[in-house]
Backbone as JSON Lines, residues from 0, in Angstrom:
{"i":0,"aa":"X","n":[108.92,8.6,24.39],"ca":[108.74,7.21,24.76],"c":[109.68,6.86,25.89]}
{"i":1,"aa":"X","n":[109.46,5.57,26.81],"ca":[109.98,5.48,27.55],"c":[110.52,3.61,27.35]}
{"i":2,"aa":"X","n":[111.42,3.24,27.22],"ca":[111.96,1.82,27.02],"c":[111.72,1.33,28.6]}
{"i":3,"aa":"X","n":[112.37,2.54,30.22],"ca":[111.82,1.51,30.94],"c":[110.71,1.02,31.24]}
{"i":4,"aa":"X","n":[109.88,1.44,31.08],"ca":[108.47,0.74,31.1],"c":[107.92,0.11,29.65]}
{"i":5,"aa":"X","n":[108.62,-0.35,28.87],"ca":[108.52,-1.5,27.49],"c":[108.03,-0.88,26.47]}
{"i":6,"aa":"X","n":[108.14,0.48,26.62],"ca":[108.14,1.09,25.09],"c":[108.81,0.26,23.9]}
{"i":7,"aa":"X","n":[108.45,0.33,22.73],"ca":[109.22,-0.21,22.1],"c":[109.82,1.01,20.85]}
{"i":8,"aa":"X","n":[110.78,0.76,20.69],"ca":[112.14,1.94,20.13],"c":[111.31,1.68,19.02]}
{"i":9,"aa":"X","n":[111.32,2.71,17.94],"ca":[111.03,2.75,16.68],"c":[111.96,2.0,15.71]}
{"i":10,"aa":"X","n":[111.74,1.78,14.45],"ca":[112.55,1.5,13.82],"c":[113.23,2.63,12.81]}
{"i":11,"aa":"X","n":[114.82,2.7,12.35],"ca":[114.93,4.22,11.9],"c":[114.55,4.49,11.18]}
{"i":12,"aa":"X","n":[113.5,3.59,10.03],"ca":[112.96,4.07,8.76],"c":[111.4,5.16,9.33]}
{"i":13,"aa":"X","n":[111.09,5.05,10.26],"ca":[109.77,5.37,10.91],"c":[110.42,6.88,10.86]}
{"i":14,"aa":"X","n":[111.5,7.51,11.7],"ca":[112.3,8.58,12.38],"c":[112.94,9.49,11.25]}
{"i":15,"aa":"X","n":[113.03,10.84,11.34],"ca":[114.45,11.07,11.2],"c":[115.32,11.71,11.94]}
{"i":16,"aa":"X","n":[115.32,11.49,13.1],"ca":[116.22,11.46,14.52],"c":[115.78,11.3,15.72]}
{"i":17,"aa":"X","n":[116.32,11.51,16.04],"ca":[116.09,11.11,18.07],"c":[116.83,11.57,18.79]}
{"i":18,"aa":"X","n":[116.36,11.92,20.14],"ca":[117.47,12.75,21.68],"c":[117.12,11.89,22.51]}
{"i":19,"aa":"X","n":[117.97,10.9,23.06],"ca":[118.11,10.14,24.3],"c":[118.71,10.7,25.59]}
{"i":20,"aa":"X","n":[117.68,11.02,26.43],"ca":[118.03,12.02,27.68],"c":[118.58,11.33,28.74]}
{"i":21,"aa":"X","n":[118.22,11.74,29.52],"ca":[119.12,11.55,30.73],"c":[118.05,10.81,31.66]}
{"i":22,"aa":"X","n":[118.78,10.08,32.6],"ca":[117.96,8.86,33.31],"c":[118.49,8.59,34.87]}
{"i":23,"aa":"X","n":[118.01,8.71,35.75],"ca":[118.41,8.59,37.0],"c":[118.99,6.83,37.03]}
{"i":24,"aa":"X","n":[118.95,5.9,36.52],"ca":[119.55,4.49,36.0],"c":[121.37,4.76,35.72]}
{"i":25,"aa":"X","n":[121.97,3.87,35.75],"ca":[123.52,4.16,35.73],"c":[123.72,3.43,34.03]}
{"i":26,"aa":"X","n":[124.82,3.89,33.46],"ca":[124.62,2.79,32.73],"c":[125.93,1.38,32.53]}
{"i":27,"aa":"X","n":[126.53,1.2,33.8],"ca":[127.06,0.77,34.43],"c":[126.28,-0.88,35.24]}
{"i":28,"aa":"X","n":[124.88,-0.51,35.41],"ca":[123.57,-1.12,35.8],"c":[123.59,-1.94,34.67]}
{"i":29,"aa":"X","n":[124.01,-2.07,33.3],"ca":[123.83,-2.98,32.09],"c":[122.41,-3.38,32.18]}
{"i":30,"aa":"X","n":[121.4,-2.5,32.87],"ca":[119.98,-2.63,32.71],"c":[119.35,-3.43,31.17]}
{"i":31,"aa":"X","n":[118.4,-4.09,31.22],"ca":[117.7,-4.99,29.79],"c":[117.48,-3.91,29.09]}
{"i":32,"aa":"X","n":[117.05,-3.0,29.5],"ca":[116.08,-1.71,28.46],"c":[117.14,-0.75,28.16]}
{"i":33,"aa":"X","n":[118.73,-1.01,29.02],"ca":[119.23,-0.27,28.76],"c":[120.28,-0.14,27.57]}
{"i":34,"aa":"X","n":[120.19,-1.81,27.49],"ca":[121.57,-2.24,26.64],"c":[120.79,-2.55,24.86]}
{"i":35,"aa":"X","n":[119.15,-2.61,25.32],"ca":[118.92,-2.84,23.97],"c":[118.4,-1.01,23.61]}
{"i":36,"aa":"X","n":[119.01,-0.47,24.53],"ca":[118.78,1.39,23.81],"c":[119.82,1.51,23.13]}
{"i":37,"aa":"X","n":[121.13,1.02,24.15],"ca":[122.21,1.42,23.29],"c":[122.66,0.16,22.02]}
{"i":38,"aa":"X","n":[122.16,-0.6,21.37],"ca":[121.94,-1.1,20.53],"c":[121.55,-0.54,19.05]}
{"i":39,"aa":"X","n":[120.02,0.09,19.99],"ca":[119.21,0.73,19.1],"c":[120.38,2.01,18.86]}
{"i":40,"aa":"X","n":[121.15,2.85,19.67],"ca":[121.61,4.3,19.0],"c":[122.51,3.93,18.3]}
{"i":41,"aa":"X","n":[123.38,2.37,17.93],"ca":[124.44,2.13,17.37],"c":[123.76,2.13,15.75]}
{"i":42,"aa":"X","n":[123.07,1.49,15.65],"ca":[122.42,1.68,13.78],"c":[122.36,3.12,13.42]}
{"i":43,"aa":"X","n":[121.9,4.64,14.33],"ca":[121.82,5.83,14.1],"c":[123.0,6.15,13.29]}
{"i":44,"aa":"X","n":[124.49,6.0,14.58],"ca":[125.74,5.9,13.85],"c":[126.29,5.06,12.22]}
{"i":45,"aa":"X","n":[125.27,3.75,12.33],"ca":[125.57,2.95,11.17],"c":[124.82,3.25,10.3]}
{"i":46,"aa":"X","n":[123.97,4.45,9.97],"ca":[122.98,4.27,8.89],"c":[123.0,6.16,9.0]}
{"i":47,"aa":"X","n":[123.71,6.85,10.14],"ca":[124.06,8.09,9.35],"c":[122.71,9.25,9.51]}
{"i":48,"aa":"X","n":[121.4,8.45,10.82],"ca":[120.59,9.12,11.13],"c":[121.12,10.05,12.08]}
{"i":49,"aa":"X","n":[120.36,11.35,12.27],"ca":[120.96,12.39,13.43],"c":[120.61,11.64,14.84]}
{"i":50,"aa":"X","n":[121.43,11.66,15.87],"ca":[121.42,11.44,16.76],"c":[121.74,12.3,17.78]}
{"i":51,"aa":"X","n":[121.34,12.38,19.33],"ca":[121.67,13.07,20.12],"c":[121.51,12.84,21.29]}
{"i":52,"aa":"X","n":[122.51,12.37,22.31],"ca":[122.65,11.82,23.16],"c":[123.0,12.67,24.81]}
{"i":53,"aa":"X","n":[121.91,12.94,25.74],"ca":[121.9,13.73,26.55],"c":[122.57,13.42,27.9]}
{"i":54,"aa":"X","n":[123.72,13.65,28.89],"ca":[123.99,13.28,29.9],"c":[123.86,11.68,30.11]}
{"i":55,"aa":"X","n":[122.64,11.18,30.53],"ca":[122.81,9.58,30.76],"c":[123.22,8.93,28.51]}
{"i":56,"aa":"X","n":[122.48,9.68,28.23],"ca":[122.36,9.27,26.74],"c":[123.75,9.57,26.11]}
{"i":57,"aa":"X","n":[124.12,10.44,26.57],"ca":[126.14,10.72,25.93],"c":[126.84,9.67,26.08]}
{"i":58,"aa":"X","n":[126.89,9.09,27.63],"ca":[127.39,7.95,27.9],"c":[127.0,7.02,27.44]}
{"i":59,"aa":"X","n":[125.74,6.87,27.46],"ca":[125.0,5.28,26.48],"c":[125.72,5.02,25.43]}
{"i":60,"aa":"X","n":[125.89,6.08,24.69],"ca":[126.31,5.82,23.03],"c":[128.04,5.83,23.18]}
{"i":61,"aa":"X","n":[128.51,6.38,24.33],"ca":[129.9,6.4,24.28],"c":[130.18,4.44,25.07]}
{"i":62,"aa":"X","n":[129.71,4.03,25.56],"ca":[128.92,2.36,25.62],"c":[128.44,1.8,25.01]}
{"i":63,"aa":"X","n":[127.55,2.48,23.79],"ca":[127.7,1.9,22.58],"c":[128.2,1.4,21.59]}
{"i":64,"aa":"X","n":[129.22,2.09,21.16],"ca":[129.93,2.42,20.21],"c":[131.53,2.0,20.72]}
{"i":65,"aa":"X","n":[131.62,1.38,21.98],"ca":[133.11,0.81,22.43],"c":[134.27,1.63,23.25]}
{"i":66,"aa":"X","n":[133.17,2.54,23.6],"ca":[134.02,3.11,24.73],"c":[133.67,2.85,26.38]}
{"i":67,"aa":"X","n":[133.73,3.47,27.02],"ca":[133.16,3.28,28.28],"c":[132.81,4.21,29.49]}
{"i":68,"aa":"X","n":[131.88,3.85,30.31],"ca":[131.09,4.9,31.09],"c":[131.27,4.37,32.35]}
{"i":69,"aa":"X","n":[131.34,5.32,33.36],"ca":[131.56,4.52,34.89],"c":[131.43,5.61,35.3]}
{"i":70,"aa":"X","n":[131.49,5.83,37.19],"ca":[131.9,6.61,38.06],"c":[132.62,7.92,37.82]}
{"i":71,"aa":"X","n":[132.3,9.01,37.64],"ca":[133.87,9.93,37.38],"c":[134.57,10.14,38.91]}
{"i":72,"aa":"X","n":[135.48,9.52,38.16],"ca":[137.31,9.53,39.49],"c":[136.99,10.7,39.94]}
{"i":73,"aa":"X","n":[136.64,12.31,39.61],"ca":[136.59,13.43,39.95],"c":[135.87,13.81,40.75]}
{"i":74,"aa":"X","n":[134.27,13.27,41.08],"ca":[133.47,13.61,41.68],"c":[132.2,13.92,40.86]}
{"i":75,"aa":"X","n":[130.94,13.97,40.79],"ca":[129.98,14.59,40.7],"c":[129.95,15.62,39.89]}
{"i":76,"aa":"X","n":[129.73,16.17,39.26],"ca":[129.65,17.23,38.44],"c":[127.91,17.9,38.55]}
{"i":77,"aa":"X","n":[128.15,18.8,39.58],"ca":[126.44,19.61,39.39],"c":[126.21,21.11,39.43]}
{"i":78,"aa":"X","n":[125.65,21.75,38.89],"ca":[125.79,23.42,38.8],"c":[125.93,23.78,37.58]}
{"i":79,"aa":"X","n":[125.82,24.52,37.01],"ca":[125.83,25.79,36.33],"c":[127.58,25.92,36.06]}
{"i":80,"aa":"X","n":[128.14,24.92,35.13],"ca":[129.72,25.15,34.83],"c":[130.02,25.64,33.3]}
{"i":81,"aa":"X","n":[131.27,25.48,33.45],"ca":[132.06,26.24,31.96],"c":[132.65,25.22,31.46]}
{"i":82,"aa":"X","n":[132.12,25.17,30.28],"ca":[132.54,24.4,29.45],"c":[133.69,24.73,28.25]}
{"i":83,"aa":"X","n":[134.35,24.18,27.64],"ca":[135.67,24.81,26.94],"c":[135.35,24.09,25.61]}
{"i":84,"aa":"X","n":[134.94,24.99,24.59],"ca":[134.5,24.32,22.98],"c":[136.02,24.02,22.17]}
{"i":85,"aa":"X","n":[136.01,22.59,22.14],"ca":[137.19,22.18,21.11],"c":[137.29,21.68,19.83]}
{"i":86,"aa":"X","n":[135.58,21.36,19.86],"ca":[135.12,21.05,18.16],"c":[134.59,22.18,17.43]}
{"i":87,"aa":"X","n":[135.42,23.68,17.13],"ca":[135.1,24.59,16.71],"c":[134.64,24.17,15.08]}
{"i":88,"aa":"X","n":[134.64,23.75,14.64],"ca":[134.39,23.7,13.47],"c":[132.86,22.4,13.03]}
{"i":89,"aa":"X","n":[132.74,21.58,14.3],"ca":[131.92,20.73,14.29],"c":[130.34,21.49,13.92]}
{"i":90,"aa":"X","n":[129.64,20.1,13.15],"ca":[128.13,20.83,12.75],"c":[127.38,20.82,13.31]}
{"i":91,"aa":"X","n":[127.39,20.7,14.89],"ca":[126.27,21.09,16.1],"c":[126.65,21.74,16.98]}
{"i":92,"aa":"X","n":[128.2,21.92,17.35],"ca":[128.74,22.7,18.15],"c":[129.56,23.86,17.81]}
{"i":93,"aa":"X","n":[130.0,23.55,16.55],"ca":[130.98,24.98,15.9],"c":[130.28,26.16,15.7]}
{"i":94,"aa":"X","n":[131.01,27.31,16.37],"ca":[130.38,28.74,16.15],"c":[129.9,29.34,17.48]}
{"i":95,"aa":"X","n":[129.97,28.02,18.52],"ca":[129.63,28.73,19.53],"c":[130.69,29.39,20.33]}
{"i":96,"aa":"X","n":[130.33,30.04,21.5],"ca":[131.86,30.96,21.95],"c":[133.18,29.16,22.63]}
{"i":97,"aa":"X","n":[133.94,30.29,23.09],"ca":[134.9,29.18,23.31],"c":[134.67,28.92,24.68]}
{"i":98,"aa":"X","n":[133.99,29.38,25.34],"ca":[133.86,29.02,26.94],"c":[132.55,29.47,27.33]}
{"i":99,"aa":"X","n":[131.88,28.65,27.24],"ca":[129.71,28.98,27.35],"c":[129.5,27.91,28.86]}
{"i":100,"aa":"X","n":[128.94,28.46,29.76],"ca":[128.06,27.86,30.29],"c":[127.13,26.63,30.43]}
{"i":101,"aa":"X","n":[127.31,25.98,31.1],"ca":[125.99,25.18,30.71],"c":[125.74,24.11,32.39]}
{"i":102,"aa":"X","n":[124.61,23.7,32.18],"ca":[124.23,23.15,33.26],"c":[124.52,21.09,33.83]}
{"i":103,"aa":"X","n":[124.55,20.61,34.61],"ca":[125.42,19.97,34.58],"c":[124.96,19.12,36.05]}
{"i":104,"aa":"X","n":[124.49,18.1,36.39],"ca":[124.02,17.26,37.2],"c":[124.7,15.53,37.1]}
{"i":105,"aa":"X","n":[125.51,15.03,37.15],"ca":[125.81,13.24,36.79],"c":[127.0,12.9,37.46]}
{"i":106,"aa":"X","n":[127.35,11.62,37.88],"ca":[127.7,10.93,38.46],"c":[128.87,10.0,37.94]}
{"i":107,"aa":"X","n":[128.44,9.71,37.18],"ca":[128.93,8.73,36.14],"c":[129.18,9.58,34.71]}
{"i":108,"aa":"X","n":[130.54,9.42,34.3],"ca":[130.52,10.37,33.16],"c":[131.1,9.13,31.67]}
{"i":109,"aa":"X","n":[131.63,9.26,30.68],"ca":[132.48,8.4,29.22],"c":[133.76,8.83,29.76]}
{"i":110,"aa":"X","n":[134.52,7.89,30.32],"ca":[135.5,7.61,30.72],"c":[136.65,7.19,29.89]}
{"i":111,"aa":"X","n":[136.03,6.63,28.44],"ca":[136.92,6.83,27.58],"c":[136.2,6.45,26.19]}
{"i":112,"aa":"X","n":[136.42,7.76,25.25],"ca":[135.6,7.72,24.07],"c":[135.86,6.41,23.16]}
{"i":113,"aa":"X","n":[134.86,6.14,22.54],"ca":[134.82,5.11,21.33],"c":[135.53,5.84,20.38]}
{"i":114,"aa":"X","n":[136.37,4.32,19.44],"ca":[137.7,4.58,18.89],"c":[136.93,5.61,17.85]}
{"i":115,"aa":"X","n":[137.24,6.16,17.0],"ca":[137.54,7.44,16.11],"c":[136.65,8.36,16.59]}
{"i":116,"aa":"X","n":[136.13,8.46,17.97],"ca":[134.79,9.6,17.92],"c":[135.96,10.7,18.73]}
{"i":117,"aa":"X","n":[135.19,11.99,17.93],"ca":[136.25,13.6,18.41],"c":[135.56,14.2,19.32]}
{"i":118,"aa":"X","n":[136.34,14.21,19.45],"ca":[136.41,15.05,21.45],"c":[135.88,16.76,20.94]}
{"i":119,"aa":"X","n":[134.95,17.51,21.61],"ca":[134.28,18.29,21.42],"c":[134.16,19.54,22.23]}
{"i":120,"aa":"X","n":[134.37,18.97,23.82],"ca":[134.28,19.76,24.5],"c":[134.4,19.41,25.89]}
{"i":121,"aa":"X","n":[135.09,20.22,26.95],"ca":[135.56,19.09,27.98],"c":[135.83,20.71,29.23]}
{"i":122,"aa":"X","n":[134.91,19.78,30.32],"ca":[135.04,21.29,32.09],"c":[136.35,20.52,33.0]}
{"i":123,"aa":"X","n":[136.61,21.5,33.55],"ca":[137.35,20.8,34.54],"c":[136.79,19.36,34.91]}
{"i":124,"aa":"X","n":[136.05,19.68,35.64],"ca":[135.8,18.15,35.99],"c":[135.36,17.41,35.43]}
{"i":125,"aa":"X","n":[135.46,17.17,33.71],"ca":[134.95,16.24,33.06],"c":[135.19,16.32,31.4]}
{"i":126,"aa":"X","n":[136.69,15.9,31.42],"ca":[137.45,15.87,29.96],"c":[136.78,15.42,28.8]}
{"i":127,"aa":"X","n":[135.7,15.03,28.66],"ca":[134.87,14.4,27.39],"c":[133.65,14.38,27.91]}
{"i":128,"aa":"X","n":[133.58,15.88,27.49],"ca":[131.74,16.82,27.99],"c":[130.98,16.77,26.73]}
{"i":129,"aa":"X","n":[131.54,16.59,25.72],"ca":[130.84,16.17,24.32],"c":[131.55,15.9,23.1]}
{"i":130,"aa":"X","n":[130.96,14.58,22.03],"ca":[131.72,13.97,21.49],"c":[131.18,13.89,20.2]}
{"i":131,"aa":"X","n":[131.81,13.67,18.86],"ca":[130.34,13.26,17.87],"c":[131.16,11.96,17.44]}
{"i":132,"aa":"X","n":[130.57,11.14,17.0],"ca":[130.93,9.57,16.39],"c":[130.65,9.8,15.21]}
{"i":133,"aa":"X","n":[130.9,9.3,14.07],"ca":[130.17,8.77,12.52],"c":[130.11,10.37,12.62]}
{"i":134,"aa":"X","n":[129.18,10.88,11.45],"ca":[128.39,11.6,10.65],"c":[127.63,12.45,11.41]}
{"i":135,"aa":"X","n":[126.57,11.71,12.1],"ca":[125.34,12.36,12.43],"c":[125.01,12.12,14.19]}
{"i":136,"aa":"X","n":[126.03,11.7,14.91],"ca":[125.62,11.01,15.78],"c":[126.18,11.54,16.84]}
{"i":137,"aa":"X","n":[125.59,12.56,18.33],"ca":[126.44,13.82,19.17],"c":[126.18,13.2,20.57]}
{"i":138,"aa":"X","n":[126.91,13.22,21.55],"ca":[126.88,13.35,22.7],"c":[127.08,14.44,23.67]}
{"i":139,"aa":"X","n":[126.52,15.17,24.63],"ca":[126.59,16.31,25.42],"c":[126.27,15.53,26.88]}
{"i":140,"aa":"X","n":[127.31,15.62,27.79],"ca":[127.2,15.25,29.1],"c":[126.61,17.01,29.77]}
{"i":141,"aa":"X","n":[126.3,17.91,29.25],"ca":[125.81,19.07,29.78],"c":[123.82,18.66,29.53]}
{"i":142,"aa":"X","n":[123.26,19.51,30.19],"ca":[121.91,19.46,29.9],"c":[121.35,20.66,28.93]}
{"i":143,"aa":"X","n":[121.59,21.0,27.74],"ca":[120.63,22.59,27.28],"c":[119.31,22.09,27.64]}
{"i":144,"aa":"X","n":[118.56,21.18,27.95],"ca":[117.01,21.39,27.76],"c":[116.52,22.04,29.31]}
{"i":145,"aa":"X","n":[117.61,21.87,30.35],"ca":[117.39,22.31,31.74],"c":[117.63,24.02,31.94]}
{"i":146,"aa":"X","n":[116.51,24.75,32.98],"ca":[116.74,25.99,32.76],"c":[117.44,25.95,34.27]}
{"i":147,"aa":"X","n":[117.7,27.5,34.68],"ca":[118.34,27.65,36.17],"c":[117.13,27.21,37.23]}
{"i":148,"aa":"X","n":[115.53,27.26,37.07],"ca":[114.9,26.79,38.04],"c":[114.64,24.96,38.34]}
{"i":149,"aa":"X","n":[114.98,24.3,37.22],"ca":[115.33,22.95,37.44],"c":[116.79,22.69,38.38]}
{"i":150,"aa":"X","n":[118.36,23.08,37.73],"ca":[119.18,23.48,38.01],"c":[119.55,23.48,39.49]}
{"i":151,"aa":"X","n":[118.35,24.52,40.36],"ca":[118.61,25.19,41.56],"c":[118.21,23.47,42.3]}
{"i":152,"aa":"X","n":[116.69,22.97,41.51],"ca":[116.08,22.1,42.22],"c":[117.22,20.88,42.61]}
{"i":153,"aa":"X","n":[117.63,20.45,41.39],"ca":[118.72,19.21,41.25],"c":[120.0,19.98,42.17]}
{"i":154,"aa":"X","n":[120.19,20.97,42.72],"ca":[121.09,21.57,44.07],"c":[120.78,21.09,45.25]}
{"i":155,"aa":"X","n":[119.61,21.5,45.27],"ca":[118.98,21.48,46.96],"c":[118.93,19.89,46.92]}
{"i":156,"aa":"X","n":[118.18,19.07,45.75],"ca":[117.42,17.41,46.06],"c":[118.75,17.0,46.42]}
{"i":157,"aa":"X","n":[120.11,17.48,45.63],"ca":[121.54,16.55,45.8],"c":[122.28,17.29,46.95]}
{"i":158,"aa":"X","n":[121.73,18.47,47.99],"ca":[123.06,18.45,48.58],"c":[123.73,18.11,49.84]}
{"i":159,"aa":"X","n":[123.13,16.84,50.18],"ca":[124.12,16.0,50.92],"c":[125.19,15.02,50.08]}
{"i":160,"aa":"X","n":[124.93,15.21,49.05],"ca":[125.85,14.3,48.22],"c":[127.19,15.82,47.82]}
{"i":161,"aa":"X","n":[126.42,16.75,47.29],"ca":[127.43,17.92,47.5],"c":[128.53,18.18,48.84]}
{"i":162,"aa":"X","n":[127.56,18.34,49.65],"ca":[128.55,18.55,50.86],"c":[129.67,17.2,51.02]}
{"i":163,"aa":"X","n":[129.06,16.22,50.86],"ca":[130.13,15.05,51.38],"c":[131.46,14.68,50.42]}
{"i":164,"aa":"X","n":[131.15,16.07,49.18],"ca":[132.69,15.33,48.27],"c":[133.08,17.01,48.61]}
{"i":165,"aa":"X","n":[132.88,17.91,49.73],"ca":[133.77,18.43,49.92],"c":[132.99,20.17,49.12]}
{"i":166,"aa":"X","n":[132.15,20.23,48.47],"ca":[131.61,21.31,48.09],"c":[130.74,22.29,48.48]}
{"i":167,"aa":"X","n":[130.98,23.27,48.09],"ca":[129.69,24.0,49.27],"c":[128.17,24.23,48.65]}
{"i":168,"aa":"X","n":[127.5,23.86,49.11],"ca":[125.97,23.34,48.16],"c":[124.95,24.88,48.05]}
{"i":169,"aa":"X","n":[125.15,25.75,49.22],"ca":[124.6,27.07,49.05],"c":[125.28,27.82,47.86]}
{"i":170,"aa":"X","n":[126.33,27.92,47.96],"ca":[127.01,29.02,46.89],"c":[126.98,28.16,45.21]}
{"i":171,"aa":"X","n":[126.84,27.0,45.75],"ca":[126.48,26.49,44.07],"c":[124.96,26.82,43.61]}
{"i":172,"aa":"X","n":[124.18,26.54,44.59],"ca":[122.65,26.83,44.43],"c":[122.98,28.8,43.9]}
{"i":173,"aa":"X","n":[123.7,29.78,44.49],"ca":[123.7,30.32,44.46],"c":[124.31,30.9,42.96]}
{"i":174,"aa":"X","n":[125.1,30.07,42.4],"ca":[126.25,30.42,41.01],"c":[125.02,30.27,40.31]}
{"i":175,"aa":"X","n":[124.52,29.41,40.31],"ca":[123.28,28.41,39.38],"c":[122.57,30.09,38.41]}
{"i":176,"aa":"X","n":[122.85,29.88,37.3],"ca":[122.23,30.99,35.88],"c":[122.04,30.25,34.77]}
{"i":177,"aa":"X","n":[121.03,31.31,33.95],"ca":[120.56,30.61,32.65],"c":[121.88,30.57,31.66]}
{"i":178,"aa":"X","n":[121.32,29.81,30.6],"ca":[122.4,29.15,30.03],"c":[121.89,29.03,28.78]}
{"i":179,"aa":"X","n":[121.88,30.61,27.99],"ca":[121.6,30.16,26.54],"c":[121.71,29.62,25.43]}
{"i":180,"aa":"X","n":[123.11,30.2,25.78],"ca":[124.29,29.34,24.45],"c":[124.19,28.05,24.83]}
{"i":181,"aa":"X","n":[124.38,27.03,25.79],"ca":[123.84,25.86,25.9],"c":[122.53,25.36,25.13]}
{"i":182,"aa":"X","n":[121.46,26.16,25.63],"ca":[119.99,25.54,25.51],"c":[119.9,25.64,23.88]}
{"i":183,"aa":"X","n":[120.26,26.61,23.23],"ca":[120.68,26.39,21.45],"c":[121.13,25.21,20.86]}
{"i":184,"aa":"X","n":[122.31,24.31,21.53],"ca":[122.61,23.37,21.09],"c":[120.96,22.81,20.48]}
{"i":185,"aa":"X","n":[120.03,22.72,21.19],"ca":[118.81,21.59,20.77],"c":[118.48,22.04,19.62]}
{"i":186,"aa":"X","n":[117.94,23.38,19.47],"ca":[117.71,24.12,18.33],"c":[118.62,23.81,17.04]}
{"i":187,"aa":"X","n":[119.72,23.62,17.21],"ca":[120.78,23.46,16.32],"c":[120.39,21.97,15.88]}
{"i":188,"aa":"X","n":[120.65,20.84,16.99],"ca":[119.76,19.62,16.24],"c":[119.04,19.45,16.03]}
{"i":189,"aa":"X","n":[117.6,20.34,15.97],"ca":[116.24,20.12,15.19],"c":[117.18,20.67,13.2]}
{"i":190,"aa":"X","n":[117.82,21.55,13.31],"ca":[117.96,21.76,12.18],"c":[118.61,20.88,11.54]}
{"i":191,"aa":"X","n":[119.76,20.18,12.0],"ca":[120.35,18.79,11.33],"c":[119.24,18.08,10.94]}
{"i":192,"aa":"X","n":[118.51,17.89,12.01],"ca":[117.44,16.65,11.67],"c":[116.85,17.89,10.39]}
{"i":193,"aa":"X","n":[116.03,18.2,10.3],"ca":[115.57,19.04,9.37],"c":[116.35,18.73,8.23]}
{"i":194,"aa":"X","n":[117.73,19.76,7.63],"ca":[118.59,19.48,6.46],"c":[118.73,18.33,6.41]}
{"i":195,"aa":"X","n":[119.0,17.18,6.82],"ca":[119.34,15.92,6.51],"c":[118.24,15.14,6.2]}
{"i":196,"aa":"X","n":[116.83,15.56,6.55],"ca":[115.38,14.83,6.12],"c":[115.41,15.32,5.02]}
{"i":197,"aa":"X","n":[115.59,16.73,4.77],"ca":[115.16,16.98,3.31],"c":[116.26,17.09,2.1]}
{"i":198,"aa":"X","n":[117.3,16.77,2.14],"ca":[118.37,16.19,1.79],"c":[117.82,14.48,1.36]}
{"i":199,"aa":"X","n":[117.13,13.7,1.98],"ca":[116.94,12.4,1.63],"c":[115.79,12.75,0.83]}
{"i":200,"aa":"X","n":[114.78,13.72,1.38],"ca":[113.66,13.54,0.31],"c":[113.97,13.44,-1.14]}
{"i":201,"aa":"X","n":[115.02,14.8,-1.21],"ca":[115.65,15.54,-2.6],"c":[116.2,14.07,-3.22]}
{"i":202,"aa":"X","n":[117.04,13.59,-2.47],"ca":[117.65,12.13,-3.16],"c":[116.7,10.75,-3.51]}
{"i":203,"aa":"X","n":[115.69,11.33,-2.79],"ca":[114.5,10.04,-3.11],"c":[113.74,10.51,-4.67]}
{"i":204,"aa":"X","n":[113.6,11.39,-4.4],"ca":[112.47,12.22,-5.67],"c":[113.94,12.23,-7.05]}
{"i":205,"aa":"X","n":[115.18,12.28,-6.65],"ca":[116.29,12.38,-7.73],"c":[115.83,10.86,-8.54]}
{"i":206,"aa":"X","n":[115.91,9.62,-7.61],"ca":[116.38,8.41,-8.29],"c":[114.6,7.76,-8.7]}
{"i":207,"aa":"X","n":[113.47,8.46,-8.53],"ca":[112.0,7.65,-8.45],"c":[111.77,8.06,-9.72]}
């Protein structure tokens, strides 16, 4: 579904989760469709549904939930980078290696996490690369659903914006590789969503 064109968000009894992707929109823009999304991902956190929040969507919910999203001071973040796993033990990210790959296009990054949410995973250029809030509820400023031939594309469409903070836009087009251990993360949240649906069934059929 799409909210900018007046989709209307489900309600969470309809669901049992959701991935809010990424959006060429800032969320800085305090857009109408944008502020009643991040509305909508704050009940996920309050009611303990899986959530999963992609690049523009990491930040949404890190804007949700009372932190904040802007500009990164650093620059741009695009290519095929390394990411450094610090929520080893977390239930969407723990188990993976300690320094995986992953792909990486945005502008605007969570500039400073909402109060009790744990810091997960963080690249050079971007100290809070993924976060989880509450229970059930994840943010990833990386992309797993993007392969290296999207990747290369989002190189070439951005690189006058590359060249002008000083980077060299061929040899990044050129670093640009697949990224498995990344693209798993999704796989990993179909299974939350999964155990945690049938976890409620089990508790519905316990008390009927």
């Amino acid at each position: 579904m799409d909210p900018r064109k007046g989709d209307a968000l489900p309600a969470l009894g309809e669901i049992s989760g959701a991935i809010v992707t990424g959006s060429h929109a800032m969320v800085t823009e305090r857009l109408d469709w944008s502020e009643a999304s991040a509305a909508w991902m704050a009940q996920f956190v309050e009611h303990e549904v899986p959530l999963l929040g992609i690049c523009y969507g990491h930040q949404l919910l890190a804007h949700a939930m009372g932190g904040e999203a802007g500009y990164n001071p650093r620059g741009m973040e695009i290519g095929t980078r390394e990411i450094q796993l610090l929520g080893v033990n977390d239930a969407l990210l723990g188990g993976l290696p300690q320094t995986f790959s992953a792909q990486t296009v945005h502008q605007q990054s969570a500039l400073r996490l909402p109060p009790d949410a744990v810091l997960l995973a963080a690249s050079e250029r971007d100290p809070y690369h993924a976060f989880r809030i509450g229970t059930a509820a994840w943010g990833v400023q990386f992309h797993p659903e993007f392969g290296a031939a999207a990747m290369r594309a989002y190189v070439r469409h951005l690189a006058p914006l590359v060249v002008k903070q000083g980077d060299d836009a061929e040899a990044l087009e050129q670093s640009v590789r697949e990224t498995p251990v990344a693209a798993a993360v999704l796989a990993r949240f179909a299974e939350i969503v999964r155990r945690t649906t049938d976890a409620r069934v089990r508790q519905i059929a316990t008390f009927s």
